[in-house]
PDB file of C-alpha atoms in Angstrom:
ATOM      1  CA  MET A   1     213.139-114.197  85.828  1.00 95.00           C
ATOM      2  CA  ILE A   2     215.568-115.947  88.175  1.00 97.00           C
ATOM      3  CA  VAL A   3     215.191-119.596  89.156  1.00 97.00           C
ATOM      4  CA  VAL A   4     216.614-120.680  92.525  1.00 96.00           C
ATOM      5  CA  THR A   5     217.081-124.395  93.170  1.00 94.00           C
ATOM      6  CA  GLY A   6     217.440-125.645  96.737  1.00 92.00           C
ATOM      7  CA  ALA A   7     215.188-122.740  97.644  1.00 92.00           C
ATOM      8  CA  THR A   8     214.259-123.952 101.131  1.00 89.00           C
ATOM      9  CA  GLY A   9     217.836-124.498 102.346  1.00 91.00           C
ATOM     10  CA  ASN A  10     220.282-122.418 104.358  1.00 94.00           C
ATOM     11  CA  VAL A  11     221.492-120.560 101.257  1.00 97.00           C
ATOM     12  CA  GLY A  12     218.399-120.793  99.059  1.00 95.00           C
ATOM     13  CA  ARG A  13     215.989-119.285 101.578  1.00 94.00           C
ATOM     14  CA  PRO A  14     217.928-116.012 102.151  1.00 96.00           C
ATOM     15  CA  LEU A  15     218.751-115.855  98.425  1.00 97.00           C
ATOM     16  CA  VAL A  16     215.072-115.964  97.469  1.00 96.00           C
ATOM     17  CA  GLN A  17     214.398-113.262 100.067  1.00 95.00           C
ATOM     18  CA  ALA A  18     217.226-111.043  98.793  1.00 96.00           C
ATOM     19  CA  LEU A  19     216.121-111.333  95.170  1.00 97.00           C
ATOM     20  CA  ALA A  20     212.456-110.709  95.995  1.00 95.00           C
ATOM     21  CA  THR A  21     213.388-107.671  98.117  1.00 94.00           C
ATOM     22  CA  ALA A  22     215.370-106.319  95.158  1.00 95.00           C
ATOM     23  CA  GLY A  23     212.245-106.559  93.013  1.00 95.00           C
ATOM     24  CA  GLU A  24     213.300-109.537  90.910  1.00 96.00           C
ATOM     25  CA  GLN A  25     210.826-112.066  89.541  1.00 95.00           C
ATOM     26  CA  VAL A  26     211.775-115.281  91.330  1.00 96.00           C
ATOM     27  CA  THR A  27     210.840-118.933  90.942  1.00 95.00           C
ATOM     28  CA  ALA A  28     211.735-120.940  94.052  1.00 94.00           C
ATOM     29  CA  VAL A  29     212.392-124.613  93.280  1.00 93.00           C
ATOM     30  CA  SER A  30     212.791-127.513  95.664  1.00 88.00           C
ATOM     31  CA  ARG A  31     211.846-131.163  95.874  1.00 82.00           C
ATOM     32  CA  ARG A  32     209.273-130.334  98.553  1.00 76.00           C
ATOM     33  CA  PRO A  33     208.430-126.638  98.213  1.00 64.00           C
ATOM     34  CA  SER A  34     206.992-124.764 101.169  1.00 63.00           C
ATOM     35  CA  GLU A  35     205.056-121.688 100.122  1.00 54.00           C
ATOM     36  CA  ALA A  36     204.698-120.495 103.694  1.00 50.00           C
ATOM     37  CA  SER A  37     208.447-119.901 104.057  1.00 58.00           C
ATOM     38  CA  ALA A  38     209.015-117.617 101.046  1.00 63.00           C
ATOM     39  CA  PRO A  39     208.172-113.972 100.365  1.00 76.00           C
ATOM     40  CA  LYS A  40     204.885-112.953  98.835  1.00 80.00           C
ATOM     41  CA  GLY A  41     204.915-112.932  95.055  1.00 84.00           C
ATOM     42  CA  VAL A  42     207.519-115.687  94.678  1.00 92.00           C
ATOM     43  CA  LEU A  43     206.439-118.538  92.401  1.00 91.00           C
ATOM     44  CA  HIS A  44     206.919-122.021  93.861  1.00 91.00           C
ATOM     45  CA  ARG A  45     207.702-125.006  91.685  1.00 90.00           C
ATOM     46  CA  GLN A  46     208.500-128.595  92.580  1.00 89.00           C
ATOM     47  CA  ALA A  47     211.318-130.273  90.668  1.00 90.00           C
ATOM     48  CA  ASP A  48     214.152-132.708  91.209  1.00 88.00           C
ATOM     49  CA  LEU A  49     217.570-132.274  89.584  1.00 90.00           C
ATOM     50  CA  ALA A  50     217.752-136.064  89.403  1.00 89.00           C
ATOM     51  CA  GLU A  51     215.141-135.814  86.627  1.00 89.00           C
ATOM     52  CA  PRO A  52     216.603-133.181  84.278  1.00 89.00           C
ATOM     53  CA  GLU A  53     214.111-134.021  81.530  1.00 86.00           C
ATOM     54  CA  ARG A  54     211.397-132.514  83.771  1.00 84.00           C
ATOM     55  CA  LEU A  55     213.183-129.200  84.314  1.00 88.00           C
ATOM     56  CA  LYS A  56     211.971-127.526  81.128  1.00 88.00           C
ATOM     57  CA  PRO A  57     208.655-126.204  82.536  1.00 89.00           C
ATOM     58  CA  VAL A  58     210.516-124.761  85.509  1.00 91.00           C
ATOM     59  CA  LEU A  59     213.097-123.021  83.319  1.00 93.00           C
ATOM     60  CA  ASP A  60     210.737-121.616  80.687  1.00 88.00           C
ATOM     61  CA  GLY A  61     211.209-117.861  80.533  1.00 90.00           C
ATOM     62  CA  ALA A  62     214.150-117.845  82.958  1.00 94.00           C
ATOM     63  CA  ASP A  63     217.129-115.558  82.422  1.00 95.00           C
ATOM     64  CA  ALA A  64     219.294-116.845  85.262  1.00 96.00           C
ATOM     65  CA  LEU A  65     219.632-119.958  87.415  1.00 97.00           C
ATOM     66  CA  PHE A  66     221.124-120.575  90.843  1.00 97.00           C
ATOM     67  CA  LEU A  67     222.256-124.193  90.753  1.00 96.00           C
ATOM     68  CA  LEU A  68     222.593-125.927  94.110  1.00 94.00           C
ATOM     69  CA  VAL A  69     223.282-129.643  94.245  1.00 87.00           C
ATOM     70  CA  SER A  70     223.442-131.973  97.234  1.00 71.00           C
ATOM     71  CA  ALA A  71     226.671-132.217  99.217  1.00 59.00           C
ATOM     72  CA  ASP A  72     228.221-134.613  96.715  1.00 52.00           C
ATOM     73  CA  GLY A  73     225.834-134.646  93.738  1.00 64.00           C
ATOM     74  CA  GLU A  74     226.409-138.377  93.495  1.00 68.00           C
ATOM     75  CA  ASN A  75     223.108-139.311  91.862  1.00 78.00           C
ATOM     76  CA  LEU A  76     222.930-136.369  89.463  1.00 88.00           C
ATOM     77  CA  ASN A  77     223.889-136.024  85.799  1.00 91.00           C
ATOM     78  CA  PRO A  78     225.701-132.680  85.424  1.00 92.00           C
ATOM     79  CA  GLN A  79     225.679-132.692  81.632  1.00 91.00           C
ATOM     80  CA  GLY A  80     222.011-133.671  81.472  1.00 92.00           C
ATOM     81  CA  ILE A  81     221.101-130.820  83.807  1.00 92.00           C
ATOM     82  CA  LEU A  82     223.153-128.259  81.888  1.00 92.00           C
ATOM     83  CA  ASP A  83     221.723-129.497  78.579  1.00 91.00           C
ATOM     84  CA  ALA A  84     218.252-128.807  79.987  1.00 91.00           C
ATOM     85  CA  VAL A  85     219.412-125.371  81.133  1.00 92.00           C
ATOM     86  CA  LYS A  86     220.733-124.521  77.668  1.00 89.00           C
ATOM     87  CA  ALA A  87     217.601-125.865  75.995  1.00 89.00           C
ATOM     88  CA  GLY A  88     215.532-123.626  78.263  1.00 88.00           C
ATOM     89  CA  GLY A  89     217.384-120.547  77.002  1.00 90.00           C
ATOM     90  CA  VAL A  90     218.876-119.650  80.400  1.00 94.00           C
ATOM     91  CA  ARG A  91     221.745-117.211  79.838  1.00 92.00           C
ATOM     92  CA  ARG A  92     223.337-117.022  83.274  1.00 95.00           C
ATOM     93  CA  VAL A  93     224.189-119.827  85.706  1.00 96.00           C
ATOM     94  CA  VAL A  94     225.567-119.397  89.220  1.00 97.00           C
ATOM     95  CA  LEU A  95     226.812-122.706  90.644  1.00 97.00           C
ATOM     96  CA  LEU A  96     227.287-123.320  94.355  1.00 97.00           C
ATOM     97  CA  SER A  97     230.378-125.516  94.534  1.00 95.00           C
ATOM     98  CA  SER A  98     232.902-125.971  97.359  1.00 94.00           C
ATOM     99  CA  LEU A  99     236.289-124.619  98.373  1.00 95.00           C
ATOM    100  CA  GLY A 100     237.536-128.207  98.472  1.00 93.00           C
ATOM    101  CA  VAL A 101     237.224-128.481  94.681  1.00 93.00           C
ATOM    102  CA  GLY A 102     240.165-126.096  94.457  1.00 94.00           C
ATOM    103  CA  THR A 103     242.116-127.038  97.564  1.00 94.00           C
ATOM    104  CA  ARG A 104     241.860-130.820  97.144  1.00 91.00           C
ATOM    105  CA  PRO A 105     241.643-131.495  93.393  1.00 86.00           C
ATOM    106  CA  GLU A 106     242.172-135.259  93.820  1.00 83.00           C
ATOM    107  CA  SER A 107     239.649-135.727  96.619  1.00 82.00           C
ATOM    108  CA  LEU A 108     236.995-138.354  95.910  1.00 79.00           C
ATOM    109  CA  SER A 109     234.516-136.430  98.058  1.00 77.00           C
ATOM    110  CA  HIS A 110     234.504-133.552  95.552  1.00 83.00           C
ATOM    111  CA  THR A 111     234.430-135.563  92.324  1.00 85.00           C
ATOM    112  CA  HIS A 112     230.838-134.718  91.429  1.00 88.00           C
ATOM    113  CA  LEU A 113     231.197-131.014  92.187  1.00 91.00           C
ATOM    114  CA  ARG A 114     234.252-130.947  89.909  1.00 91.00           C
ATOM    115  CA  GLU A 115     232.075-132.520  87.210  1.00 92.00           C
ATOM    116  CA  PHE A 116     229.439-129.854  87.747  1.00 94.00           C
ATOM    117  CA  GLU A 117     232.015-127.084  87.471  1.00 94.00           C
ATOM    118  CA  HIS A 118     233.273-128.580  84.201  1.00 93.00           C
ATOM    119  CA  ALA A 119     229.738-128.866  82.819  1.00 92.00           C
ATOM    120  CA  VAL A 120     228.959-125.264  83.750  1.00 93.00           C
ATOM    121  CA  HIS A 121     232.155-124.043  82.084  1.00 91.00           C
ATOM    122  CA  GLN A 122     231.263-125.915  78.914  1.00 88.00           C
ATOM    123  CA  ALA A 123     227.719-124.546  78.871  1.00 83.00           C
ATOM    124  CA  GLY A 124     228.845-121.068  77.887  1.00 77.00           C
ATOM    125  CA  PRO A 125     230.698-117.939  79.038  1.00 73.00           C
ATOM    126  CA  ASP A 126     227.971-116.502  81.293  1.00 92.00           C
ATOM    127  CA  TRP A 127     228.667-118.573  84.400  1.00 95.00           C
ATOM    128  CA  THR A 128     229.879-117.869  87.928  1.00 97.00           C
ATOM    129  CA  VAL A 129     231.152-120.468  90.375  1.00 97.00           C
ATOM    130  CA  LEU A 130     230.973-119.910  94.142  1.00 98.00           C
ATOM    131  CA  ARG A 131     233.350-121.970  96.275  1.00 97.00           C
ATOM    132  CA  PRO A 132     232.481-121.480  99.954  1.00 97.00           C
ATOM    133  CA  GLY A 133     234.318-123.067 102.842  1.00 96.00           C
ATOM    134  CA  GLY A 134     232.504-124.712 105.731  1.00 95.00           C
ATOM    135  CA  PHE A 135     229.091-123.302 106.629  1.00 97.00           C
ATOM    136  CA  ALA A 136     228.423-121.720 110.020  1.00 98.00           C
ATOM    137  CA  SER A 137     225.021-123.417 109.800  1.00 97.00           C
ATOM    138  CA  ASN A 138     226.697-126.829 110.194  1.00 95.00           C
ATOM    139  CA  ALA A 139     226.509-125.945 113.891  1.00 97.00           C
ATOM    140  CA  PHE A 140     222.772-126.716 113.711  1.00 97.00           C
ATOM    141  CA  ALA A 141     223.919-130.337 114.114  1.00 94.00           C
ATOM    142  CA  TRP A 142     224.600-129.458 117.766  1.00 97.00           C
ATOM    143  CA  ALA A 143     221.214-127.863 118.399  1.00 97.00           C
ATOM    144  CA  GLU A 144     219.538-130.889 119.966  1.00 97.00           C
ATOM    145  CA  THR A 145     222.319-131.611 122.463  1.00 97.00           C
ATOM    146  CA  VAL A 146     222.641-127.928 123.329  1.00 98.00           C
ATOM    147  CA  ARG A 147     218.894-127.747 124.011  1.00 98.00           C
ATOM    148  CA  SER A 148     218.728-130.970 126.012  1.00 97.00           C
ATOM    149  CA  GLN A 149     222.154-131.183 127.661  1.00 97.00           C
ATOM    150  CA  ARG A 150     223.862-127.796 127.091  1.00 98.00           C
ATOM    151  CA  THR A 151     226.640-129.775 125.388  1.00 98.00           C
ATOM    152  CA  VAL A 152     228.538-129.532 122.094  1.00 98.00           C
ATOM    153  CA  ALA A 153     230.464-132.618 120.938  1.00 97.00           C
ATOM    154  CA  ALA A 154     232.855-132.341 117.984  1.00 97.00           C
ATOM    155  CA  PRO A 155     236.275-133.552 116.816  1.00 97.00           C
ATOM    156  CA  PHE A 156     239.417-131.433 116.392  1.00 98.00           C
ATOM    157  CA  ALA A 157     238.470-129.034 119.181  1.00 98.00           C
ATOM    158  CA  ASP A 158     241.088-126.370 118.580  1.00 98.00           C
ATOM    159  CA  ILE A 159     241.598-126.467 114.812  1.00 98.00           C
ATOM    160  CA  GLY A 160     240.050-123.385 113.248  1.00 98.00           C
ATOM    161  CA  LEU A 161     238.574-122.796 109.801  1.00 98.00           C
ATOM    162  CA  PRO A 162     237.041-119.549 108.499  1.00 98.00           C
ATOM    163  CA  VAL A 163     233.455-120.834 108.349  1.00 98.00           C
ATOM    164  CA  ILE A 164     231.001-118.689 106.398  1.00 98.00           C
ATOM    165  CA  ASP A 165     227.507-117.462 107.170  1.00 98.00           C
ATOM    166  CA  PRO A 166     225.150-118.854 104.484  1.00 98.00           C
ATOM    167  CA  ALA A 167     223.485-115.427 104.329  1.00 98.00           C
ATOM    168  CA  ASP A 168     226.757-114.045 102.943  1.00 98.00           C
ATOM    169  CA  ILE A 169     226.809-116.745 100.263  1.00 98.00           C
ATOM    170  CA  ALA A 170     223.239-115.774  99.383  1.00 98.00           C
ATOM    171  CA  GLU A 171     224.142-112.097  98.996  1.00 98.00           C
ATOM    172  CA  VAL A 172     227.067-112.932  96.717  1.00 98.00           C
ATOM    173  CA  ALA A 173     224.849-115.268  94.688  1.00 98.00           C
ATOM    174  CA  ALA A 174     222.230-112.525  94.331  1.00 98.00           C
ATOM    175  CA  ALA A 175     224.879-110.120  93.052  1.00 98.00           C
ATOM    176  CA  ALA A 176     226.162-112.675  90.519  1.00 98.00           C
ATOM    177  CA  LEU A 177     222.656-113.533  89.308  1.00 97.00           C
ATOM    178  CA  ARG A 178     221.723-109.888  88.774  1.00 96.00           C
ATOM    179  CA  ASP A 179     225.016-108.482  87.444  1.00 94.00           C
ATOM    180  CA  GLY A 180     226.734-109.874  84.347  1.00 92.00           C
ATOM    181  CA  SER A 181     230.108-108.435  85.394  1.00 95.00           C
ATOM    182  CA  HIS A 182     230.632-111.568  87.515  1.00 96.00           C
ATOM    183  CA  ALA A 183     230.429-113.875  84.489  1.00 95.00           C
ATOM    184  CA  GLY A 184     233.338-116.225  83.969  1.00 95.00           C
ATOM    185  CA  ARG A 185     234.614-115.855  87.535  1.00 96.00           C
ATOM    186  CA  THR A 186     235.192-118.257  90.392  1.00 97.00           C
ATOM    187  CA  TYR A 187     234.934-116.818  93.887  1.00 98.00           C
ATOM    188  CA  GLU A 188     236.236-118.304  97.120  1.00 98.00           C
ATOM    189  CA  LEU A 189     233.959-117.417 100.031  1.00 98.00           C
ATOM    190  CA  THR A 190     235.000-117.606 103.691  1.00 98.00           C
ATOM    191  CA  GLY A 191     234.260-116.025 107.028  1.00 98.00           C
ATOM    192  CA  PRO A 192     236.469-113.258 108.467  1.00 98.00           C
ATOM    193  CA  ALA A 193     238.745-115.468 110.614  1.00 98.00           C
ATOM    194  CA  PRO A 194     239.381-119.107 111.496  1.00 98.00           C
ATOM    195  CA  VAL A 195     237.161-120.290 114.352  1.00 98.00           C
ATOM    196  CA  SER A 196     237.566-123.654 116.064  1.00 98.00           C
ATOM    197  CA  PRO A 197     234.746-125.931 117.245  1.00 98.00           C
ATOM    198  CA  ARG A 198     235.532-124.995 120.849  1.00 98.00           C
ATOM    199  CA  GLU A 199     235.310-121.289 119.950  1.00 98.00           C
ATOM    200  CA  GLN A 200     232.029-121.897 118.141  1.00 98.00           C
ATOM    201  CA  ALA A 201     230.651-123.551 121.271  1.00 98.00           C
ATOM    202  CA  HIS A 202     231.729-120.501 123.304  1.00 98.00           C
ATOM    203  CA  ALA A 203     229.957-118.212 120.822  1.00 98.00           C
ATOM    204  CA  ILE A 204     226.751-120.229 121.202  1.00 98.00           C
ATOM    205  CA  GLU A 205     227.208-120.091 124.971  1.00 98.00           C
ATOM    206  CA  ASP A 206     227.565-116.303 124.882  1.00 98.00           C
ATOM    207  CA  ALA A 207     224.498-115.927 122.666  1.00 98.00           C
ATOM    208  CA  LEU A 208     222.483-118.171 124.992  1.00 97.00           C
ATOM    209  CA  GLY A 209     223.671-116.537 128.161  1.00 97.00           C
ATOM    210  CA  SER A 210     223.979-120.066 129.560  1.00 96.00           C
ATOM    211  CA  SER A 211     226.959-122.364 130.089  1.00 97.00           C
ATOM    212  CA  VAL A 212     227.674-124.878 127.293  1.00 98.00           C
ATOM    213  CA  ARG A 213     230.041-127.794 127.874  1.00 97.00           C
ATOM    214  CA  PHE A 214     232.404-128.866 125.073  1.00 98.00           C
ATOM    215  CA  VAL A 215     233.248-132.553 124.564  1.00 98.00           C
ATOM    216  CA  GLU A 216     235.957-133.485 122.084  1.00 98.00           C
ATOM    217  CA  LEU A 217     235.206-136.542 119.951  1.00 97.00           C
ATOM    218  CA  SER A 218     237.847-138.769 118.404  1.00 97.00           C
ATOM    219  CA  ARG A 219     237.934-138.935 114.624  1.00 96.00           C
ATOM    220  CA  ALA A 220     236.488-142.469 114.789  1.00 97.00           C
ATOM    221  CA  GLU A 221     233.622-141.351 117.025  1.00 97.00           C
ATOM    222  CA  ALA A 222     232.807-138.439 114.712  1.00 96.00           C
ATOM    223  CA  ARG A 223     232.963-140.683 111.640  1.00 96.00           C
ATOM    224  CA  ALA A 224     230.570-143.198 113.184  1.00 96.00           C
ATOM    225  CA  GLN A 225     228.024-140.428 113.680  1.00 93.00           C
ATOM    226  CA  MET A 226     228.482-138.784 110.270  1.00 92.00           C
ATOM    227  CA  VAL A 227     228.192-141.931 108.136  1.00 92.00           C
ATOM    228  CA  GLN A 228     224.613-142.272 109.350  1.00 90.00           C
ATOM    229  CA  PHE A 229     223.553-139.369 107.132  1.00 85.00           C
ATOM    230  CA  MET A 230     226.440-138.718 104.682  1.00 83.00           C
ATOM    231  CA  PRO A 231     228.176-140.908 102.048  1.00 84.00           C
ATOM    232  CA  GLU A 232     231.461-142.352 103.316  1.00 88.00           C
ATOM    233  CA  PRO A 233     233.720-140.539 100.796  1.00 85.00           C
ATOM    234  CA  VAL A 234     232.146-137.230 101.816  1.00 85.00           C
ATOM    235  CA  VAL A 235     232.579-138.042 105.509  1.00 90.00           C
ATOM    236  CA  ASP A 236     236.238-138.966 105.065  1.00 91.00           C
ATOM    237  CA  GLY A 237     236.948-135.901 102.945  1.00 88.00           C
ATOM    238  CA  THR A 238     235.190-133.628 105.431  1.00 90.00           C
ATOM    239  CA  LEU A 239     237.056-135.062 108.412  1.00 94.00           C
ATOM    240  CA  THR A 240     240.374-134.632 106.624  1.00 94.00           C
ATOM    241  CA  ILE A 241     239.639-130.965 105.971  1.00 94.00           C
ATOM    242  CA  LEU A 242     238.459-130.430 109.565  1.00 96.00           C
ATOM    243  CA  GLY A 243     241.424-132.218 111.127  1.00 96.00           C
ATOM    244  CA  GLU A 244     244.232-131.557 108.661  1.00 96.00           C
ATOM    245  CA  PRO A 245     243.355-128.312 106.858  1.00 97.00           C
ATOM    246  CA  THR A 246     245.766-126.927 104.304  1.00 96.00           C
ATOM    247  CA  ALA A 247     246.980-123.339 104.453  1.00 97.00           C
ATOM    248  CA  ALA A 248     244.574-122.556 101.597  1.00 96.00           C
ATOM    249  CA  GLU A 249     241.649-123.900 103.627  1.00 97.00           C
ATOM    250  CA  GLN A 250     242.559-121.752 106.638  1.00 97.00           C
ATOM    251  CA  ARG A 251     243.151-118.617 104.558  1.00 97.00           C
ATOM    252  CA  VAL A 252     240.585-115.822 104.681  1.00 98.00           C
ATOM    253  CA  SER A 253     239.416-114.859 101.202  1.00 98.00           C
ATOM    254  CA  PRO A 254     238.909-111.185 100.242  1.00 98.00           C
ATOM    255  CA  ASP A 255     236.161-112.011  97.721  1.00 98.00           C
ATOM    256  CA  ILE A 256     233.124-111.206  99.893  1.00 98.00           C
ATOM    257  CA  GLU A 257     234.463-107.745 100.706  1.00 98.00           C
ATOM    258  CA  ARG A 258     235.320-107.129  97.043  1.00 97.00           C
ATOM    259  CA  ILE A 259     231.818-108.085  95.902  1.00 98.00           C
ATOM    260  CA  LEU A 260     229.632-106.763  98.723  1.00 97.00           C
ATOM    261  CA  GLY A 261     231.731-103.820  99.888  1.00 97.00           C
ATOM    262  CA  ARG A 262     231.810-105.129 103.463  1.00 97.00           C
ATOM    263  CA  GLY A 263     233.530-107.848 105.399  1.00 97.00           C
ATOM    264  CA  PRO A 264     231.940-111.259 105.987  1.00 98.00           C
ATOM    265  CA  ARG A 265     229.822-111.862 109.082  1.00 98.00           C
ATOM    266  CA  THR A 266     231.412-113.614 112.059  1.00 98.00           C
ATOM    267  CA  PHE A 267     230.326-116.940 113.508  1.00 98.00           C
ATOM    268  CA  ALA A 268     229.271-115.092 116.656  1.00 98.00           C
ATOM    269  CA  GLU A 269     226.885-112.953 114.585  1.00 98.00           C
ATOM    270  CA  TRP A 270     225.444-116.088 113.017  1.00 98.00           C
ATOM    271  CA  ALA A 271     224.967-117.631 116.476  1.00 98.00           C
ATOM    272  CA  VAL A 272     223.101-114.592 117.795  1.00 98.00           C
ATOM    273  CA  ARG A 273     220.810-114.492 114.761  1.00 97.00           C
ATOM    274  CA  ASN A 274     219.999-118.214 115.006  1.00 98.00           C
ATOM    275  CA  ILE A 275     220.074-118.759 118.747  1.00 98.00           C
ATOM    276  CA  ALA A 276     216.398-119.724 118.913  1.00 97.00           C
ATOM    277  CA  ALA A 277     217.377-123.125 117.467  1.00 97.00           C
ATOM    278  CA  PHE A 278     219.577-123.783 120.507  1.00 98.00           C
ATOM    279  CA  ARG A 279     217.287-122.618 123.332  1.00 95.00           C
TER     280      ARG A 279
END
């Protein structure tokens, strides 16, 4: 049995679907589970990683766990969670981390994910860490203004990063959860090429078949918007990566092709598949 935390999110939802389609017994876990959104036969459980002492009933009988924490994991106890995982007899853990843990080892915005990686390493040899770059699905933040004004507003208009389709992360996670040959490995996951915010807006425009205007925000304007729903260290770390990416953050990783036997999906493919959100 495979337990998937964050099961209603952009990675968790396609991961649950992929595992269920492959015939795996799946328990989908979230703080507010929605049975209507998951495949038939998937067990739904409600749990909060902030209360690791209550995880035992969720983990009973599980062989593998997909561990997804919030963007920073600030209010979570990595060791407490992994102690509960070990006590539950779970053999395999796949952790969703971030590329920034490797590219910016001193960054305050990635402190808690570094702690989670350390805790997972200490829990035993049967672990896999996934370090994706920026998600294509972050473009959902533009959906409202595209629908109402046919406008995308973002900073750093022409700086490109190889953003990744969350469905690709889900497929890699499914492979790692089902196949022990990925144990003890850390994978960097990116899209096939750097794509700038302006290029992303053009891709949405093409998928819509309707003109979309691009407005470049200053860093200060973007920060003022982001701090309304993200912790300040995470906002500052994110803006630094977006505006001053290192060569490692702009590099395209070969790991998806090595694992899945195909190249990663493009941002344009993501936009076409999710264009209903922008209509």
